[in-house]
Coordinates of C-alpha atoms in Angstrom, one line a residue:
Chain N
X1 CA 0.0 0.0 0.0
X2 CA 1.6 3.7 -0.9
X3 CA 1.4 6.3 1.1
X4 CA -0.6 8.2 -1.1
X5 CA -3.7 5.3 -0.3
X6 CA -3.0 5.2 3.6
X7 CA -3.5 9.4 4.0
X8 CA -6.5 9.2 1.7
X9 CA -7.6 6.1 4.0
X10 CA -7.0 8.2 7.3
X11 CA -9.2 11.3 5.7
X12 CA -11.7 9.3 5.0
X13 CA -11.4 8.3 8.8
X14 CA -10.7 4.2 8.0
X15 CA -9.2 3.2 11.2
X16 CA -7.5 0.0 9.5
X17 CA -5.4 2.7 7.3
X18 CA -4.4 4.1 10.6
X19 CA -3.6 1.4 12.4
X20 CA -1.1 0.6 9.3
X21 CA 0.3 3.7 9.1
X22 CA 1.0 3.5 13.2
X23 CA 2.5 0.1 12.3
X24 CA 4.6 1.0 9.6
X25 CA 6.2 4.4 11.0
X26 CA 5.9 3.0 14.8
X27 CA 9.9 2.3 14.6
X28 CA 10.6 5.8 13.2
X29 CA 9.1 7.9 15.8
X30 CA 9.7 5.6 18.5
X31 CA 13.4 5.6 18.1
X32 CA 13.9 9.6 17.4
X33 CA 12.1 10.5 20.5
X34 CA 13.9 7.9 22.5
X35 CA 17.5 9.6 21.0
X36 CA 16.5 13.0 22.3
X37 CA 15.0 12.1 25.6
X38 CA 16.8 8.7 26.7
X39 CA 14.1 7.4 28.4
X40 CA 11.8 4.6 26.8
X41 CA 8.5 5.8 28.7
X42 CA 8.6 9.7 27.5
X43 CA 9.6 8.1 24.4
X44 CA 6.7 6.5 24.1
X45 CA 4.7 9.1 25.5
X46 CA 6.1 11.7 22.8
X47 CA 5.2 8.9 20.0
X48 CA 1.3 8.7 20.9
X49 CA 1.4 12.7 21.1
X50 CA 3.1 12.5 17.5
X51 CA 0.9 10.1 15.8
X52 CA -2.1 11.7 17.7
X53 CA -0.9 15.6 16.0
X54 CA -0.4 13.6 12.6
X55 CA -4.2 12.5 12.5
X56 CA -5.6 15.4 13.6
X57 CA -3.1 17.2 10.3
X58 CA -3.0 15.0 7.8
X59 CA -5.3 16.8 5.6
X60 CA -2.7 19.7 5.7
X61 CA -0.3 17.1 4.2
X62 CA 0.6 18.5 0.5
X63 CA 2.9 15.1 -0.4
X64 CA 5.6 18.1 -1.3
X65 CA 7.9 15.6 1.2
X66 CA 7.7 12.4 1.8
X67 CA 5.7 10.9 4.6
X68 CA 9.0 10.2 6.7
X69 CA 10.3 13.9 6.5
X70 CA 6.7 15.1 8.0
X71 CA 6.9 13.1 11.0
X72 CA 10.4 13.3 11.6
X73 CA 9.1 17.1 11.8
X74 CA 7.1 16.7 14.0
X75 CA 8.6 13.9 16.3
X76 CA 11.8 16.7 16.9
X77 CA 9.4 19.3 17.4
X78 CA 8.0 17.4 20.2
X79 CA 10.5 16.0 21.7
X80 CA 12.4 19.5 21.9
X81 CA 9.6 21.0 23.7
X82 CA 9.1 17.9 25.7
X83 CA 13.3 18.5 26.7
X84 CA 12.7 22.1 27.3
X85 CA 9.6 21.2 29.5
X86 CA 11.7 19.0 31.5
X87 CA 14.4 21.3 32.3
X88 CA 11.7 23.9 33.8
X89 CA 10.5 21.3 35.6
X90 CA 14.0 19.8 37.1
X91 CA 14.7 23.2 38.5
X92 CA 11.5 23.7 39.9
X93 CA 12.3 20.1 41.8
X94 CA 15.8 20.9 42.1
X95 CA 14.7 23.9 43.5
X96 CA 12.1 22.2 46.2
X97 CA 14.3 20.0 47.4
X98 CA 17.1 22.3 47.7
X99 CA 14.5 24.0 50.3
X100 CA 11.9 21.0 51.4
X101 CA 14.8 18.6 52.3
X102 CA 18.9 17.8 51.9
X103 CA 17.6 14.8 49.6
X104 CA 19.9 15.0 46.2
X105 CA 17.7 15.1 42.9
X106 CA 18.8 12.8 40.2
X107 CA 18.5 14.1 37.2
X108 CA 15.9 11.9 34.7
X109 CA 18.4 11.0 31.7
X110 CA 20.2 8.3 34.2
X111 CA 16.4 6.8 34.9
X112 CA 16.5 4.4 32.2
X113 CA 19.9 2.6 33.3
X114 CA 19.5 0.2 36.3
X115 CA 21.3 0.7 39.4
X116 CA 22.8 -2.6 39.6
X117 CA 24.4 -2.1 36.3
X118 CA 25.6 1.3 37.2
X119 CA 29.3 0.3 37.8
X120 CA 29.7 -1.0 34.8
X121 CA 32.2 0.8 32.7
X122 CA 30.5 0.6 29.5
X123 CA 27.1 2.0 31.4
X124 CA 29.2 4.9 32.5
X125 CA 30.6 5.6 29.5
X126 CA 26.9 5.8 27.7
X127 CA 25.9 8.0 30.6
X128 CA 29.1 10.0 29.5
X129 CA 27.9 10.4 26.2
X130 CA 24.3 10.8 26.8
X131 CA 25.1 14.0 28.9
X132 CA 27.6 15.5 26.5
X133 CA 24.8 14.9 23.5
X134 CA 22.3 16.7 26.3
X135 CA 24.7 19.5 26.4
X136 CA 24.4 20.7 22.9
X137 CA 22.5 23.2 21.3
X138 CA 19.5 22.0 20.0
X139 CA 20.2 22.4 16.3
X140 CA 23.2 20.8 16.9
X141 CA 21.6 18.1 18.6
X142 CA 19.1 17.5 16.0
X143 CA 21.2 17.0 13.2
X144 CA 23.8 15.0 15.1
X145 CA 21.0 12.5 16.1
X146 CA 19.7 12.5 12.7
X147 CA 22.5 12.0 10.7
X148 CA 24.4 9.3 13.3
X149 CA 21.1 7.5 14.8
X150 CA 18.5 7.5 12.5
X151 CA 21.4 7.7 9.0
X152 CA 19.4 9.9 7.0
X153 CA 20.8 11.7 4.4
X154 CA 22.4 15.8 4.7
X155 CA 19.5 16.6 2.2
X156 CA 16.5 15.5 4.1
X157 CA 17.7 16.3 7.6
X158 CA 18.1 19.9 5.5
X159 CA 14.4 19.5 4.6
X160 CA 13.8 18.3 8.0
X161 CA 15.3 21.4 10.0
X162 CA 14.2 23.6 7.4
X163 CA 18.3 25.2 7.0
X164 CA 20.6 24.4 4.0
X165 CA 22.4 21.7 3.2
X166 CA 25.8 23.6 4.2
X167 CA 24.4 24.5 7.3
X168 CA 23.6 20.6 8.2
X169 CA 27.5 19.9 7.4
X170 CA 28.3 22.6 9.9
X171 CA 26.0 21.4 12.5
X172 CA 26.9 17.7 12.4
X173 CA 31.2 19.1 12.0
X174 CA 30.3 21.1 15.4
X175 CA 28.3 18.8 17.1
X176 CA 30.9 16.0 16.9
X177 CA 34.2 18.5 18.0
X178 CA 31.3 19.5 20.9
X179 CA 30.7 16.1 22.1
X180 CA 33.8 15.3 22.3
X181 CA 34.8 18.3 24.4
X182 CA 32.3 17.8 26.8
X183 CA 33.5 14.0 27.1
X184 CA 36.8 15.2 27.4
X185 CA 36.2 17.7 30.3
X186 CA 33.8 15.1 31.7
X187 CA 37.5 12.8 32.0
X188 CA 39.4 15.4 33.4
X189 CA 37.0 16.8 36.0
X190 CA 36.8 12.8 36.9
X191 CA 40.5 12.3 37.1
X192 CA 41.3 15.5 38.7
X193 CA 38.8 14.1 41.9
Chain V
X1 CA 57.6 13.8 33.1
X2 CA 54.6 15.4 33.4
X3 CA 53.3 16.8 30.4
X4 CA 50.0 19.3 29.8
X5 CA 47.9 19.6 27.0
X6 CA 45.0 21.8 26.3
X7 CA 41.6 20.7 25.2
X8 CA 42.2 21.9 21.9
X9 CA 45.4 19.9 21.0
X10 CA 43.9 16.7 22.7
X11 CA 40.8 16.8 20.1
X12 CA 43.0 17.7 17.3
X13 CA 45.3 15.1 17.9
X14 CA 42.4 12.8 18.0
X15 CA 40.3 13.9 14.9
X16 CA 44.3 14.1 13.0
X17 CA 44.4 17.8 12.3
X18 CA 47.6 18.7 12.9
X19 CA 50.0 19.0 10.8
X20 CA 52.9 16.2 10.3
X21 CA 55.6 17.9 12.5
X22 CA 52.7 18.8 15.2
X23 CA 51.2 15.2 15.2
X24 CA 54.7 13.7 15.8
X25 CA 55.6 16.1 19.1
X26 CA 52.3 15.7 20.5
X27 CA 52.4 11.5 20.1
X28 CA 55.5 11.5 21.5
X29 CA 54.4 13.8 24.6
X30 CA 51.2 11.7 24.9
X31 CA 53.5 8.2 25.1
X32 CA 55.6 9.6 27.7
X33 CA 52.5 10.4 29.6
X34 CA 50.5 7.6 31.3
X35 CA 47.7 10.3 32.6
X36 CA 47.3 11.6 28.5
X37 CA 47.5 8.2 27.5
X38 CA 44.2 7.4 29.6
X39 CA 42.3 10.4 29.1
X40 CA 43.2 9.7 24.9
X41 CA 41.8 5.8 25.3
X42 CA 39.0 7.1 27.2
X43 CA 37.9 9.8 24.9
X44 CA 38.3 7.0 22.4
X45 CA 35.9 4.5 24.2
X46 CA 33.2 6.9 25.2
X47 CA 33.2 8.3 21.7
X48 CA 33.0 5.4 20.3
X49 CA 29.6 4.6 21.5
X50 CA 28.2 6.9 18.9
X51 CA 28.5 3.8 16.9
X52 CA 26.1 1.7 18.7
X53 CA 22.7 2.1 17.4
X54 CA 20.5 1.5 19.9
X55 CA 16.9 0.6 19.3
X56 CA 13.8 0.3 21.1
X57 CA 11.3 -2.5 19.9
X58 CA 7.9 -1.7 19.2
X59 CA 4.5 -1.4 21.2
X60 CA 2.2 -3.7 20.2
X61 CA -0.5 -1.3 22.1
X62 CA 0.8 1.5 20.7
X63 CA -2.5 1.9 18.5
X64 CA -5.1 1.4 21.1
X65 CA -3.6 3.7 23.1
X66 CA -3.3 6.7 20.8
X67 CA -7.2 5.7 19.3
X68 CA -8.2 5.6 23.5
X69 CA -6.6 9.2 23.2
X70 CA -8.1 10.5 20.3
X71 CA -11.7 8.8 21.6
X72 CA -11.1 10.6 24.8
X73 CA -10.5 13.8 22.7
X74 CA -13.4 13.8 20.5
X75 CA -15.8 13.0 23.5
X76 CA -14.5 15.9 25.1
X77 CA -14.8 18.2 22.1
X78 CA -18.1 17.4 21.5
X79 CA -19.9 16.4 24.8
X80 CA -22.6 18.6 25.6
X81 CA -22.2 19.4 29.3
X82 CA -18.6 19.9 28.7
X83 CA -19.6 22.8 26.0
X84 CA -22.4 24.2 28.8
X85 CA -19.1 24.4 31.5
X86 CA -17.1 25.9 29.1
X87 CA -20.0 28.7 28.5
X88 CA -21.5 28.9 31.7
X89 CA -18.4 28.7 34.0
X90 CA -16.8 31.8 33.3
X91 CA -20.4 33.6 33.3
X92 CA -21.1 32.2 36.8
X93 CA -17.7 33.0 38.3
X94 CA -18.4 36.7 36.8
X95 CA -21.9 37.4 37.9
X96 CA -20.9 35.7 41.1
X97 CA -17.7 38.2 41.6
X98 CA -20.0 40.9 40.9
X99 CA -22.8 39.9 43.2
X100 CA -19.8 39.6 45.9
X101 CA -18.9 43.4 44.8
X102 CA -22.7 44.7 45.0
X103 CA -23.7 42.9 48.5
X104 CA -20.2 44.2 49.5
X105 CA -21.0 48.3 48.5
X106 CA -24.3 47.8 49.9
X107 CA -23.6 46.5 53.3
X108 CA -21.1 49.3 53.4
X109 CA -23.3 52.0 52.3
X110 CA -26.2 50.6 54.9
X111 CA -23.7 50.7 57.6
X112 CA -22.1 54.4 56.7
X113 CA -25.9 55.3 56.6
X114 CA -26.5 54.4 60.0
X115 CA -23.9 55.9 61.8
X116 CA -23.8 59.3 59.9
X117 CA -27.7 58.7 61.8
X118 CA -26.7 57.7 64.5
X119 CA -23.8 60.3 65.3
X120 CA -26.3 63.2 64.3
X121 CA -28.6 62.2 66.9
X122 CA -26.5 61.5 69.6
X123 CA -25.0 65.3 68.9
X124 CA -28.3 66.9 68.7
X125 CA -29.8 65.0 72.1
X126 CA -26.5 65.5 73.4
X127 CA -26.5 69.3 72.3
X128 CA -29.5 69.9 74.2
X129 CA -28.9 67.6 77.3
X130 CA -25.4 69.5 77.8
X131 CA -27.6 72.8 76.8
X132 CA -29.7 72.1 79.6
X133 CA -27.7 71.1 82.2
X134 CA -25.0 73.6 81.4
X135 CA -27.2 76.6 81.0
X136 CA -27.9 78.4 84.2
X137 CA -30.3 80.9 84.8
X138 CA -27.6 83.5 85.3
X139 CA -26.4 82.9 81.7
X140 CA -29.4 83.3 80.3
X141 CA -30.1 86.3 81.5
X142 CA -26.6 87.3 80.8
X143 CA -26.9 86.3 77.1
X144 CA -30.8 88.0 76.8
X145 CA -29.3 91.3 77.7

């Protein structure tokens, strides 16, 4: 079935066409949220809220991109505001325990990781990297996820972010030399302890 | 010997963009190093990682949630009482702050009312009370003439 049938399907508000179109692009979504927010329930949550925005806006869909480019769209969209929703909300925590109590906060990104596991090195490591990704601008951190994750090409991450295809090189160049400064000052500040 | 690099030099080293001369002096400072030597394979190891794909499998009730959703939606959009709230709340909460505001004046208008009343008679009865008591015949007659 083309895409072109499964949109005209959903219009015509065939829940079958929907289902297959939740089916087929389930992976897609799923996986770009989880890149952003390391954590498989928000992922999940930010998934339903995507699929949910696609139904109610398909009919807005011209077909000038493909299917994938749309909800790639979208899926970063909400999963930057989800990240920026968060962060208002750990320092608003951060902030009531700091007054209600001497009880440390832990901050969500290590949620996922179990604590038995937590000494291994290769855990650490991920942890490592997850917070240096965290650490970039969001741009930057789009199109590094993007391009390394979800291996799409310069042009439609261009089409995706809505910027030229020079300015995706730039990003993903930047993003790289950024994660690797913040891993390096994540070493030092570890080995100078 | 203990050797220090900046963060710069470290990442160049490590992407290859220095030149050959540079490349050479900082390799050999980094082998006689056992501290740069760690942070170099650790940079390495962590980095690496961007490699591994990780992916998550799929919900299988990933559909029925998001059609629970959008059920819940629509019944919400188009459920009459819901509608009459979102009319008549704001109108209630309105007329009721302005009913608040008009008892309010009133009770405080009724009760300014009564004591200007009250004050004025209490001066006049006392005006004449004091008069009378105060006023003594030789006054009077003082005041006639």
């Amino acid at each position: 079935m083309t895409d072109e049938e499964l949109i005209s399907g959903i219009i015509d508000e065939n829940q079958l066409y929907f289902k297959i179109f939740v089916d087929k692009y389930q992976s897609l979504v799923l996986n770009t949220c989880f890149h952003f927010t390391h954590n498989k329930n928000d992922a999940e949550d930010i998934t339903q809220e995507v699929f949910i925005k696609a139904y109610q806006t398909i009919e807005k869909f011209t077909f000038q991109s493909k299917i994938s480019t749309w909800l790639y769209r979208i899926a970063v969209n909400k999963s930057l505001n989800f990240i920026r929703d968060n962060k208002k909300r750990t320092i608003f925590k951060s902030l009531e325990s700091f007054f209600s109590s001497n009880v440390k906060y832990n901050p969500p990104t290590e949620d996922t990781l179990a604590e038995d596991a937590y000494d291994d090195i290769k855990t650490q490591r991920l942890i490592s990297l997850r917070n240096a990704i965290n650490l970039l601008p969001e741009n930057q951190k789009t199109a590094f996820i993007l391009h390394n994750y979800e291996s799409i090409s310069y042009k439609e991450i261009a089409t995706i972010m809505d910027v030229s295809i020079a300015s995706v090189e730039g990003l993903i160049h930047r993003a790289k030399l950024n994660i690797q400064k913040n891993i390096l000052k994540k070493i030092k500040k570890s080995k100078s302890l | 010997m203990k050797t220090k690099l900046s963060h710069n030099t470290i990442l160049k080293f490590y992407n290859k963009q220095l030149s050959h001369e540079e490349m050479k002096h900082v390799g050999n400072c980094i082998d006689n190093s056992r501290e740069l030597k760690n942070i170099l394979n650790e940079l390495e190891a962590t980095y690496h990682l961007t490699n591994e794909k990780e992916r998550l499998e799929n919900n299988p009730y990933l559909f029925m949630e998001i059609s629970n959703k959008l059920n819940k939606n629509k019944n919400q959009d188009t459920s009459y009482s819901t509608y009459l709230q979102r009319v008549f709340r704001p109108i209630m909460a309105l007329s009721l702050v302005l009913l608040t505001l008009y008892t309010g004046y009133s009770i405080g208008n009724l009760a300014s009312e009564n004591s200007q009343q009250f004050t004025t008679q209490t001066y006049n009865s006392e005006f004449y009370f004091n008069d009378l008591q105060l006023e003594k015949m030789e006054t009077v007659l003082l005041i006639k003439e």
